Amino acid sequence: MTVHSQGAVTSAPQDAPPKSAGLPETPAPATGAGHRPPRGGRKPLPSGWLPYLLVAPAVLALATLLLYPLIKNVILSLQDINKVEFIQRKYPFAGLDNYTELLGDSAFWTVVVRSFAFTLANVALIMVLGSLIGILLNKLGTKMRLVLSMALVMAWAMPIVASVQVFRWLFDEQFGVMNWVMRTAGFSGYEQHNWMETGLSTMVIVTILVVWGSIPFVALNMYAGLTTVGAELYEAARMDGANGWQTFWKIVFPNLKPFFLITTFLEVIWVFKAFTQVYAMNKGGPDRGSEILPVFAYVEGQSQAHYGLAAAISVLTIVILVVVMSFYFRLILKQEEEQ
């Protein structure tokens, strides 16, 4: 019993366990699901194996779909297989002859330079225009932002072959819209003008198509990134008298630098290996003047029946892309270390 200051007497709870003086309390053993012993006497898997077991299906799928074809392609590049050998099922070993032939061929290096120029022009236009549209999305009201976003998604979702056919119709010699626009604007010489007469003009049309189809990805991601930048940063910039360009360069770009790095990285890969747009537009013509490396490999393999040489082109394309991307990987890792 305990006695209060007013003299009232209360009884202590009878079910409270007595505490032993000087002895620490021993916590009750945990009975949660995480501490139950395994049933049937089976030992649990070591915790270090769990991540590997989780990623094993994905690794197996990648090895089946990517690694095995890559190995077979490298083996094919070391063989001298043309149409006759393919029909006779003979696969003579050629060593590095296909690679030496390519590296000594001026046509191959012309295609390499064209591929780099095509990639550089496309990525620059995509990143600049996509970023500007992303900033515009962030400035618009709700209704106009919804309309523009829907237009971007529709352009992005359009199948590549269908979009190529639309562009071929726009630049058609006889019924093309562009010839009609140029004649309406008063320019002469656009009666049945062939916009794909040269390889350069064909590449310009393909560039417009690739940029048009890739801008939505950059714009929507740019808008999503801008929503993470706090409004107080913009307010502070306005109070300091910063203009639009200064606000972007000092506020937006530093906060979204990881976005620009990874998006540029993805665009370089996607544009460098663009095949469908170039081949479906004019099959790499005229006179193979609009071929880039993936199209060059396809034409050599399928049209010219130089299968071993085409495999060597594809291997060199992968090597070139890996070398270029290695510098970009270093830039990304340096950015992560700085953060």
Coordinates of N, CA, C and O in Angstrom, one line a residue, residues 25 90 201 220 268 291 324 337:
E25 N 16.5 -5.5 -15.5 CA 15.4 -6.3 -16.2 C 15.9 -7.0 -17.4 O 16.6 -6.4 -18.2
K90 N 29.7 -22.7 -96.0 CA 31.1 -22.7 -95.7 C 31.5 -21.4 -95.0 O 31.1 -20.3 -95.4
S201 N 20.9 17.0 -98.4 CA 19.5 17.4 -98.2 C 18.7 16.3 -97.6 O 17.8 16.6 -96.7
L220 N 9.5 17.1 -71.6 CA 8.7 16.7 -70.5 C 9.6 16.4 -69.3 O 9.2 16.6 -68.1
V268 N 22.6 10.8 -77.2 CA 23.8 10.4 -78.0 C 23.7 9.0 -78.5 O 23.9 8.7 -79.6
E291 N 24.1 7.5 -95.7 CA 24.3 6.4 -94.8 C 25.0 6.8 -93.5 O 26.0 7.6 -93.6
V324 N 33.5 6.7 -77.1 CA 33.0 8.0 -76.9 C 32.3 8.1 -75.6 O 32.4 9.1 -74.8
E337 N 30.9 12.5 -57.7 CA 31.8 12.7 -56.6 C 31.7 14.1 -56.1 O 31.9 14.4 -54.8

